[in-house]
Coordinates of C-alpha atoms and ligand atoms in Angstrom, one line a residue:
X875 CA 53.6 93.9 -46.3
X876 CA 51.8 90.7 -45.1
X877 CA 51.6 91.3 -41.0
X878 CA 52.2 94.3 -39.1
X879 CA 53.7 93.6 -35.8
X880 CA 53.3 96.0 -33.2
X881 CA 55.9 95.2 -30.6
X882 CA 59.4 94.1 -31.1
X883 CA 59.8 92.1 -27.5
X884 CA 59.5 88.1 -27.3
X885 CA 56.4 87.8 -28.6
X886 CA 56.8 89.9 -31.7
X887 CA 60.4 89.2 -32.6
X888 CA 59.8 85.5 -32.0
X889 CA 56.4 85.4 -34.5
X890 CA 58.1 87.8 -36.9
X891 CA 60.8 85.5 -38.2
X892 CA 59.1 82.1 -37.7
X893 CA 56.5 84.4 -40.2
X894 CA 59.4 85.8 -42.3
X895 CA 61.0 82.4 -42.7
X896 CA 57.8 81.2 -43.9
X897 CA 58.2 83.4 -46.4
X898 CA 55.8 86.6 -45.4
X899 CA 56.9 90.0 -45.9
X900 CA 56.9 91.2 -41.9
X901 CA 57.1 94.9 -40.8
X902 CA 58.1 95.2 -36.8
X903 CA 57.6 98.4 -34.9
X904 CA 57.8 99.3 -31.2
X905 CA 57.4 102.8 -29.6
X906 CA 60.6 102.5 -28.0
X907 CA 63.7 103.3 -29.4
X908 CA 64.9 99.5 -29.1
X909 CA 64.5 95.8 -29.7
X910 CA 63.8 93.2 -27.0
X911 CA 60.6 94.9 -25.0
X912 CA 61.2 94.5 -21.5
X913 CA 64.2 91.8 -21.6
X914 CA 66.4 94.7 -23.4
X915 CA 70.0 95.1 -21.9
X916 CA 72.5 97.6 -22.7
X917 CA 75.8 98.4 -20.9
X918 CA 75.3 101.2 -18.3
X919 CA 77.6 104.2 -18.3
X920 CA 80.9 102.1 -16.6
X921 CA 80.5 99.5 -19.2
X922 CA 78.2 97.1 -16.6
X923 CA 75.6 95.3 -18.9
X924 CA 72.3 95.8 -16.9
X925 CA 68.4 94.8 -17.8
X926 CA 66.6 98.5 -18.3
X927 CA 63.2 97.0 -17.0
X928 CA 64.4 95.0 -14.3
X929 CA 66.2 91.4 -14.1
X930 CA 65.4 88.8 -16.5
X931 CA 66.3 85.3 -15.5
X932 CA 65.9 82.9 -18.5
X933 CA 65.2 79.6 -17.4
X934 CA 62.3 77.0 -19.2
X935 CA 61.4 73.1 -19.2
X936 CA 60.9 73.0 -22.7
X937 CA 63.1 71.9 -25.1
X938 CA 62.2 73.5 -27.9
X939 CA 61.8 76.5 -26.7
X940 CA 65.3 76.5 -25.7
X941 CA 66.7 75.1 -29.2
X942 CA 64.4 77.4 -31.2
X943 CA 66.5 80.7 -29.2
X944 CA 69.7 78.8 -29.0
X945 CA 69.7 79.9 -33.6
X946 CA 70.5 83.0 -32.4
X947 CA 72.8 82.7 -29.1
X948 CA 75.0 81.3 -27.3
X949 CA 74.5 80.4 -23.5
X950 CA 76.0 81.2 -20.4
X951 CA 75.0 78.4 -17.7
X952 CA 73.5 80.4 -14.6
X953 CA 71.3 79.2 -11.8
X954 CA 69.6 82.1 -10.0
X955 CA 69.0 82.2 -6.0
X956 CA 67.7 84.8 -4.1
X957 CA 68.2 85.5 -0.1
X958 CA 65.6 87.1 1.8
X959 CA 65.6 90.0 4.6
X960 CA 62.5 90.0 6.5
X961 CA 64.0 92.2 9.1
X962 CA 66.3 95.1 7.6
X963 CA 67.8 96.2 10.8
X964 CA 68.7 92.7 11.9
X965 CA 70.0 91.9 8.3
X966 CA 69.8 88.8 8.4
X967 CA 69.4 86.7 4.6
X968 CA 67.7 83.4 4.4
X969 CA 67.1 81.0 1.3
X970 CA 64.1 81.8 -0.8
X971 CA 61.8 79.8 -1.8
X972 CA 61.5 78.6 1.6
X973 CA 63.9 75.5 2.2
X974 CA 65.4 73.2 5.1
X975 CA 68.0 76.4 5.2
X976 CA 65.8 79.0 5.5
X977 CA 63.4 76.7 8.2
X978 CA 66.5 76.0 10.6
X979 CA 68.1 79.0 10.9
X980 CA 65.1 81.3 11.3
X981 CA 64.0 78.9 14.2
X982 CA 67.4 77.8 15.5
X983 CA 66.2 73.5 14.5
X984 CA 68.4 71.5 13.1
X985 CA 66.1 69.6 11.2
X986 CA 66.5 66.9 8.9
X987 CA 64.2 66.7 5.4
X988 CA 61.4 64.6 7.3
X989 CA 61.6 66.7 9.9
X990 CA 60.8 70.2 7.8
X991 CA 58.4 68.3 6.5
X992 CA 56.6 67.5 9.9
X993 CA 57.6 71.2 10.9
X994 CA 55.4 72.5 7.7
X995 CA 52.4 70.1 8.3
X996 CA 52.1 71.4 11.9
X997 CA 52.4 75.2 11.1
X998 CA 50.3 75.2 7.7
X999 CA 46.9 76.0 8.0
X1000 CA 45.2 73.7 5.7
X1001 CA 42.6 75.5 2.8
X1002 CA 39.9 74.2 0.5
X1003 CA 39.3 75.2 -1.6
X1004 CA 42.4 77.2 -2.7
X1005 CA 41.2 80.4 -4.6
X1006 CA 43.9 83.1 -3.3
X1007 CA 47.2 84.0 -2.9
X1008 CA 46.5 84.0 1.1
X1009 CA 45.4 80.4 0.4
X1010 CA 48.2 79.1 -1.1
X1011 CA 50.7 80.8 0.8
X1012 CA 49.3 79.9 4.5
X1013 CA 48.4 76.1 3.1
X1014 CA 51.7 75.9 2.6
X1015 CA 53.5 76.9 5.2
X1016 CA 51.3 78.4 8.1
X1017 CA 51.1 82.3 9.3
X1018 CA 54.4 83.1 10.8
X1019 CA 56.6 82.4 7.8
X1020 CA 53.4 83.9 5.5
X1021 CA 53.7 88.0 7.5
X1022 CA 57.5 87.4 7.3
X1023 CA 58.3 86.8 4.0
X1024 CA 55.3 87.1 1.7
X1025 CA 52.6 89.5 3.0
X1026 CA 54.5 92.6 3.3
X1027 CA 56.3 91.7 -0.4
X1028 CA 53.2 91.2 -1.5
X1029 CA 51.6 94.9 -0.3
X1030 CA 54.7 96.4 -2.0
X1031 CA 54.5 94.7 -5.1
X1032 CA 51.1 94.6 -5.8
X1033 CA 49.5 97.5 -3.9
X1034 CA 47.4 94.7 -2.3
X1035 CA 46.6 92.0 0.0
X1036 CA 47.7 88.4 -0.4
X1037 CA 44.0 87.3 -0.4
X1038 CA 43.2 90.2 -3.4
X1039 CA 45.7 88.1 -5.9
X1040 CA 44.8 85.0 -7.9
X1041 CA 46.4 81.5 -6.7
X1042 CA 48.2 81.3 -9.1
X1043 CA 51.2 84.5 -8.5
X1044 CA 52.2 83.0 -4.9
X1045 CA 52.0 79.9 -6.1
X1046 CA 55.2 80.9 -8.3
X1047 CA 56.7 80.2 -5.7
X1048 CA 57.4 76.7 -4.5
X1049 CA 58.3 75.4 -0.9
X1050 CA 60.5 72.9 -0.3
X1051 CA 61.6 70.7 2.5
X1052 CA 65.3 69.6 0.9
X1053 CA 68.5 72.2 0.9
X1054 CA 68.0 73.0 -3.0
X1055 CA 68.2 77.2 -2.7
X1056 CA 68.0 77.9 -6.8
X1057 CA 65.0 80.2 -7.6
X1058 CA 63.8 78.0 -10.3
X1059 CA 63.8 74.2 -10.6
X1060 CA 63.3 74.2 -14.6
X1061 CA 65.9 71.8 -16.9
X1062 CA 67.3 74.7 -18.4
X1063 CA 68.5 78.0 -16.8
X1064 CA 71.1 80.0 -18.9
X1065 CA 71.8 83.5 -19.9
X1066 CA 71.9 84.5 -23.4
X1067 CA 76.0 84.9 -23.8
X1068 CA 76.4 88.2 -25.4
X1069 CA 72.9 89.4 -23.9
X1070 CA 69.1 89.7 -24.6
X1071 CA 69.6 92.8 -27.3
X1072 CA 72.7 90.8 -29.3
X1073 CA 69.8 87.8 -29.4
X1074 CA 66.9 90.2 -30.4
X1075 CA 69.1 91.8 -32.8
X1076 CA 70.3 88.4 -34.7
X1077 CA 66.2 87.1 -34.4
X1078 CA 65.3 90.5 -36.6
X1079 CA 68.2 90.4 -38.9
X1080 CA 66.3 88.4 -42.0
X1081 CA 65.3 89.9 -45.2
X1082 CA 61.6 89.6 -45.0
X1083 CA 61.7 91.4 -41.5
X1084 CA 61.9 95.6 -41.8
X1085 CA 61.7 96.8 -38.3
X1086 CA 61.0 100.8 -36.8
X1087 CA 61.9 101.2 -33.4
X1088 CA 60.4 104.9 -32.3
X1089 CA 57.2 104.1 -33.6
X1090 CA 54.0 104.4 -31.9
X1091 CA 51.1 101.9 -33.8
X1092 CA 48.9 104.5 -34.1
X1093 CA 51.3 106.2 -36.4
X1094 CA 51.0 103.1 -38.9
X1095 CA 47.3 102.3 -38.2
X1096 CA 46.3 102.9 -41.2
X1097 CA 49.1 101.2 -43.4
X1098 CA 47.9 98.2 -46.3
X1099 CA 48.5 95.0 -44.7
X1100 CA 47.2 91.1 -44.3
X1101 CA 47.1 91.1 -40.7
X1102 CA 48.1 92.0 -37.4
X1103 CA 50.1 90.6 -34.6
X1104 CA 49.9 93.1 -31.7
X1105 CA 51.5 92.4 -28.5
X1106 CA 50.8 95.9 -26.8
X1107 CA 48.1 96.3 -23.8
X1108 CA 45.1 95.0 -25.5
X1109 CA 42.5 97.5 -23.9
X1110 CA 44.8 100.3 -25.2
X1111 CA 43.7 98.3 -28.6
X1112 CA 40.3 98.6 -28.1
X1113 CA 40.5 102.5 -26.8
X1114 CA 39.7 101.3 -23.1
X1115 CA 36.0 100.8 -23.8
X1116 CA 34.9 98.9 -21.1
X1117 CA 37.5 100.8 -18.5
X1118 CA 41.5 100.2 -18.2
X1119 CA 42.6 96.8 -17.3
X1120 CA 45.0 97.2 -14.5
X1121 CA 48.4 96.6 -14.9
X1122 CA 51.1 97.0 -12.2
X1123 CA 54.2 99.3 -12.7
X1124 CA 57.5 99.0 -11.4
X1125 CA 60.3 102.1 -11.3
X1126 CA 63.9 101.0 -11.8
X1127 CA 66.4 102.4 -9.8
X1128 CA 69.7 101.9 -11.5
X1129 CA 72.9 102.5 -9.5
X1130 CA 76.5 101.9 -10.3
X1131 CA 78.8 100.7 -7.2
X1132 CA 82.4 102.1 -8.5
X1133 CA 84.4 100.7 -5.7
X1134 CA 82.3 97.8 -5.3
X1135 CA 83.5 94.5 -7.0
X1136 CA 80.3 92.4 -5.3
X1137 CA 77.8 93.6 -3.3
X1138 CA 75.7 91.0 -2.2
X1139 CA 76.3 87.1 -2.2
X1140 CA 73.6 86.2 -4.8
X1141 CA 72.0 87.8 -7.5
X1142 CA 68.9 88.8 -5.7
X1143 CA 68.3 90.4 -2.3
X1144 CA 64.3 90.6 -1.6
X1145 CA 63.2 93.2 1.2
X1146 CA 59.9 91.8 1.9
X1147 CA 58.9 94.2 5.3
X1148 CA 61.4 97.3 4.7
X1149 CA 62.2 99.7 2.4
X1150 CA 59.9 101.0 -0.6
X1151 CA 61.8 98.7 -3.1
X1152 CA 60.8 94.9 -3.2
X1153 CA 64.3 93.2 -4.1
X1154 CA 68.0 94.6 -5.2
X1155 CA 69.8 93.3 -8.2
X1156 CA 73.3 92.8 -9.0
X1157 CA 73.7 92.1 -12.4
X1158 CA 77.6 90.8 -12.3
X1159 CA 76.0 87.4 -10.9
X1160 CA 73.5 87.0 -13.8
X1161 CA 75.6 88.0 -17.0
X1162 CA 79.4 86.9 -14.9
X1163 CA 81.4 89.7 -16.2
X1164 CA 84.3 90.9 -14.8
X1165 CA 84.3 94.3 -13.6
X1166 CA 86.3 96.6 -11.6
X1167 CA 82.9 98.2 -9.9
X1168 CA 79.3 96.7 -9.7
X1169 CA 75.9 97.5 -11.0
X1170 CA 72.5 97.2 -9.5
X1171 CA 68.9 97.5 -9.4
X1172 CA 66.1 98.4 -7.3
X1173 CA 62.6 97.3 -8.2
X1174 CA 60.0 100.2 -6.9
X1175 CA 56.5 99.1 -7.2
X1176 CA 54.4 102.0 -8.4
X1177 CA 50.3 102.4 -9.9
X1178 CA 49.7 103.3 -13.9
X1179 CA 49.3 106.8 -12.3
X1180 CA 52.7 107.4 -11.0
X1181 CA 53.9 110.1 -14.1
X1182 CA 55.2 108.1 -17.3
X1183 CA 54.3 104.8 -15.8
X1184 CA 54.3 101.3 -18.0
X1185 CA 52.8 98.7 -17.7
X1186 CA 54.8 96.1 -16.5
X1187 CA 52.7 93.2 -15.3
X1188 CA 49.1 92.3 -15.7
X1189 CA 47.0 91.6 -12.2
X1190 CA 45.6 88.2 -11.6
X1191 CA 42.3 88.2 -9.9
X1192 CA 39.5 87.2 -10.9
X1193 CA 37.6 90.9 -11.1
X1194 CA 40.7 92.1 -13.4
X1195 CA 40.2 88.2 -15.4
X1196 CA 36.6 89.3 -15.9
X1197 CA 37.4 92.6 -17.6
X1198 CA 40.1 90.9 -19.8
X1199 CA 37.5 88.5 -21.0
X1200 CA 35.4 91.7 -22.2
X1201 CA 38.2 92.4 -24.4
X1202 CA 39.0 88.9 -25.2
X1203 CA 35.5 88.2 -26.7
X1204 CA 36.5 91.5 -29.0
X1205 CA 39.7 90.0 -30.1
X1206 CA 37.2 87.0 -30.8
X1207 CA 35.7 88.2 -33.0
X1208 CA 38.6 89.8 -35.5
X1209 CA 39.7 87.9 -38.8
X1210 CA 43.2 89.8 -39.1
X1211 CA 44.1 91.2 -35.8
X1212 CA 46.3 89.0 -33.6
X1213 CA 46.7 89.5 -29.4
X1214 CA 49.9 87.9 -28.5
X1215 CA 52.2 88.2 -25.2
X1216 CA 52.3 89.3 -21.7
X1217 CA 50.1 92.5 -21.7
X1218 CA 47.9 91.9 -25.0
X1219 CA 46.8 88.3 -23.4
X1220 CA 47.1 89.7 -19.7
X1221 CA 48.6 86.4 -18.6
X1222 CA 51.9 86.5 -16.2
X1223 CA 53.6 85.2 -18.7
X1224 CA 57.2 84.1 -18.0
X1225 CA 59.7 84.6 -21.1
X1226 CA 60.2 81.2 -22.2
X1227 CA 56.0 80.9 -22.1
X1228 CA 55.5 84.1 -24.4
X1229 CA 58.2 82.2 -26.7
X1230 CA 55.9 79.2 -26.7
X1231 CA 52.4 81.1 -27.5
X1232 CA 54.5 83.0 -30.4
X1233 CA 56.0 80.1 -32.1
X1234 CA 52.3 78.4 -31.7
X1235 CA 50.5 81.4 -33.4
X1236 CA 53.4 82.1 -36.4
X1237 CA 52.9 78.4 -36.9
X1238 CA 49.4 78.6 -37.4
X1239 CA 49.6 82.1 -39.4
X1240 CA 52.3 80.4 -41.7
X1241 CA 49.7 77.3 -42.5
X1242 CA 46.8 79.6 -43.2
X1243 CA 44.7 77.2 -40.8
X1244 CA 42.2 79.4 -38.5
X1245 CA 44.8 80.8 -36.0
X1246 CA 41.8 82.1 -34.1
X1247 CA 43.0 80.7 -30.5
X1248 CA 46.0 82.4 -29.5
X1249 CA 46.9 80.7 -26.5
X1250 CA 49.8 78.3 -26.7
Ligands
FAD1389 P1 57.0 93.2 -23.9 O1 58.4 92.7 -23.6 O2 56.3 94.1 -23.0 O3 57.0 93.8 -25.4 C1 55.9 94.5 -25.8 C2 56.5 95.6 -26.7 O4 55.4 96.3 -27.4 C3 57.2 96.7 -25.9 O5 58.5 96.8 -26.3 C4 56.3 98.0 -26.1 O6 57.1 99.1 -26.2 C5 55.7 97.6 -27.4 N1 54.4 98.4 -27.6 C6 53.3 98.3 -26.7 N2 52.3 99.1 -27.2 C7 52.8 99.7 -28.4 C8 52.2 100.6 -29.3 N3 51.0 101.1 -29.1 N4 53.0 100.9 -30.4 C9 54.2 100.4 -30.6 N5 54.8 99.5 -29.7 C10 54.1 99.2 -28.6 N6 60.4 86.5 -17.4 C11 61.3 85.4 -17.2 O7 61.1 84.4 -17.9 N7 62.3 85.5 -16.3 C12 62.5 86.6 -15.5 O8 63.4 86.6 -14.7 C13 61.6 87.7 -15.7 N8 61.8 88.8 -15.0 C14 61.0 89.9 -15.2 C15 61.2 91.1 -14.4 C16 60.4 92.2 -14.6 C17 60.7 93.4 -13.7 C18 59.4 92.1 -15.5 C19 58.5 93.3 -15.7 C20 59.1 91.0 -16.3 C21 59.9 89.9 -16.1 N9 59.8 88.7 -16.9 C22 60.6 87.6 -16.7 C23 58.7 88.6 -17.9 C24 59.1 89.0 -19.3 O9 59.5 90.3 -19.3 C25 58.0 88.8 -20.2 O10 57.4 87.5 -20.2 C26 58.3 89.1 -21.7 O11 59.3 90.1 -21.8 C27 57.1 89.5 -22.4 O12 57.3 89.7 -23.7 P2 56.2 90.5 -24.6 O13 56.7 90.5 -26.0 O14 54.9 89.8 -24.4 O15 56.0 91.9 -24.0
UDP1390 N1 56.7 86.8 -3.3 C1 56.7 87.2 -1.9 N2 57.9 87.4 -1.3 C2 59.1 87.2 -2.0 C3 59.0 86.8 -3.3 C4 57.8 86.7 -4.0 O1 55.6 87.4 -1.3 O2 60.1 87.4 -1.3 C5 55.3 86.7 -3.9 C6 54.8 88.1 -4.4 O3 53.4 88.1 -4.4 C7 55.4 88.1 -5.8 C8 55.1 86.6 -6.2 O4 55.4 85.9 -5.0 O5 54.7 89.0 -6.6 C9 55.9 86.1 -7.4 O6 57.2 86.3 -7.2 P1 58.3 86.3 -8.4 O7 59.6 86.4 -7.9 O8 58.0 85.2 -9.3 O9 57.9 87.7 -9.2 P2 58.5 88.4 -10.5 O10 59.9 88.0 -10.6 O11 57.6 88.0 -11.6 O12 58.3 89.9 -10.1

């Protein structure tokens, strides 16, 4: 074997073939008993095809990225939008990421685009420098639309406060002063046809790649190889020796609606202020099967110490970017052991950005130049 990849999500089923059509002998294990990491989909037990770890949304500005996956499916156009209840008992939904929508009926204006954008520059509360979360959030558009739609979602999610959290994980989230109510903005947005796994699957299938789901790296440790590609948590690498990097868990709440042909009017519902789930999914709207009943999702935010807990995403701040540099300068300093994806480079990493960062590293691996920086 040539590389040892440890991980068979986006990051190590992506550099395993670039590697194994560069000719390298590639051995692909994960400790679960499937392909795909957290964008793994399977059909529930009425036939729904759901996303085991939550919804996946595929949508990227990069060409390549998008023709590099498009060798292994086929795409189903989708553009994702998301309503928001900041007020359970009222019900009432509004456009998010904050539009002309969402600004007129939560204040009863009628307001034209100039005139959202006047409403926003006399409700922000202008920051410098922006550091935070809280920053970006109230720069943006002020403190009444901040406690109703981002603080309290916020709490949930993260088990803290707006100003505990980088810029850069509100800032995900754009505002916008025109009616456009799609989640994301990016040139493409699609859905793999036949699913993540059926794409997962045809990315593995090549004779240089032998892959072991149900296999746990420490079980292989020891195994002759060239290198390593490992895309786990990279302080579980390194044994934890400067402390655990925090990572965020989620519990999934998986419910099948029998009598229900559509639940909600969008794919995603967020609860900012109520309930201990952050946002509801309904899958029919993101894969646009056909189906008799419908199938959903709640997200439950939840610590590493909840029992059985993964981690799901890294925590931007800068105390938690301190620690990861600890581990970082350790990764530095290996020859043959490669930290690639969401958890091993503790970036929050989007799907179409771990596919970039892979394709960059296999690249370099597959010249033999120093691959020593593994950012993309
Ligand atoms: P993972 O998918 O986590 O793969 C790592 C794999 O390594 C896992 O399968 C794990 O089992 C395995 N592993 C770890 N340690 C070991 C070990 N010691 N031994 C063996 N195997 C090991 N991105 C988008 O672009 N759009 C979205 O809509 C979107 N929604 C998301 C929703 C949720 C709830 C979450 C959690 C993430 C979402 N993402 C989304 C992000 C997306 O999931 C990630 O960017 C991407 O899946 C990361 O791929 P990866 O290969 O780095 O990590
Ligand atoms: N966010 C929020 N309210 C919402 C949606 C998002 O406050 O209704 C904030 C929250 O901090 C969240 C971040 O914006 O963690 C990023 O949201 P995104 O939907 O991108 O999160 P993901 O899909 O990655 O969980």
């Amino acid at each position: 074997m040539d590389t040892l990849i440890v991980g068979a999500g986006f990051a190590g089923a992506v550099s395993a073939r670039e590697l194994a059509e560069a000719g390298e002998r590639v051995l692909v294990i994960d400790k679960r008993p499937h392909v795909g990491g957290n964008a793994y989909d399977r059909p529930d037990a009425a036939g729904v095809l759901v996303h085991a770890y939550g919804p996946h949304i595929f949508h990227t500005n990069s060409q390549a990225v998008f023709d590099w996956l498009s060798r292994f499916t086929a795409w189903r156009p989708y553009e994702h939008r998301v309503l928001a209840v900041p007020d359970a008992a009222s019900g009432r939904a509004y456009p998010l990421p904050i539009n002309r929508t969402t600004i007129n009926t939560l204040y009863g204006l009628d307001l034209d685009e100039a005139g959202v954008a006047a409403f926003l520059e006399r409700v922000r509360e202008p920051r410098e420098p922006i550091r935070s979360s809280e920053d970006v959030v109230l720069n943006s558009v002020g403190r009444d639309l901040c406690e109703r739609f981002f603080r309290g979602y916020t709490r949930k999610q993260w088990g803290l406060d707006l100003s505990e959290l980088a810029a850069g994980v509100a800032a995900r989230i754009p505002t916008r002063t025109h009616d456009d109510d799609r989640y994301f903005s990016d040139r493409f947005q699609a859905m793999p046809a036949e699913g993540y796994t059926r794409m997962f699957e045809r990315m593995l299938d090549h004779p240089n790649i032998e892959l072991r789901t149900g296999v746990e790296y420490a079980l292989v440790a020891g195994t002759d190889r060239r290198r390593t590609v490992f895309t786990g948590p990279i302080d579980e690498y390194y044994g934890r020796r400067f402390g655990a990097l925090p990572y965020r868990s989620l519990r999934f709440e998986h419910e099948h609606l029998a009598d229900t042909p559509q639940l909600q009017p969008v794919g995603t519902v967020n609860y900012p202020n109520d309930h201990a789930w952050t946002r509801i999914t309904e899958f029919k709207h993101l894969t646009g099967q056909q189906h008799p009943g419908s199938s959903v999702v709640r997200e439950i935010p939840q610590g590493m110490d909840a029992p059985g807990a993964e981690p799901y995403y890294p925590i931007p701040n800068p105390a938690n970017e301190a620690l990861y540099r600890r581990y970082e300068a350790l990764a530095a300093a290996e020859t043959e052991v490669f930290f690639l994806g969401r958890l091993a480079q503790y970036r929050y990493y989007n799907m179409d950005q771990v596919v970039g960062a892979a394709l960059a590293l296999a690249r370099r691996l597959a010249e033999g130049g120093s691959a020593r920086s593994t950012a993309a």
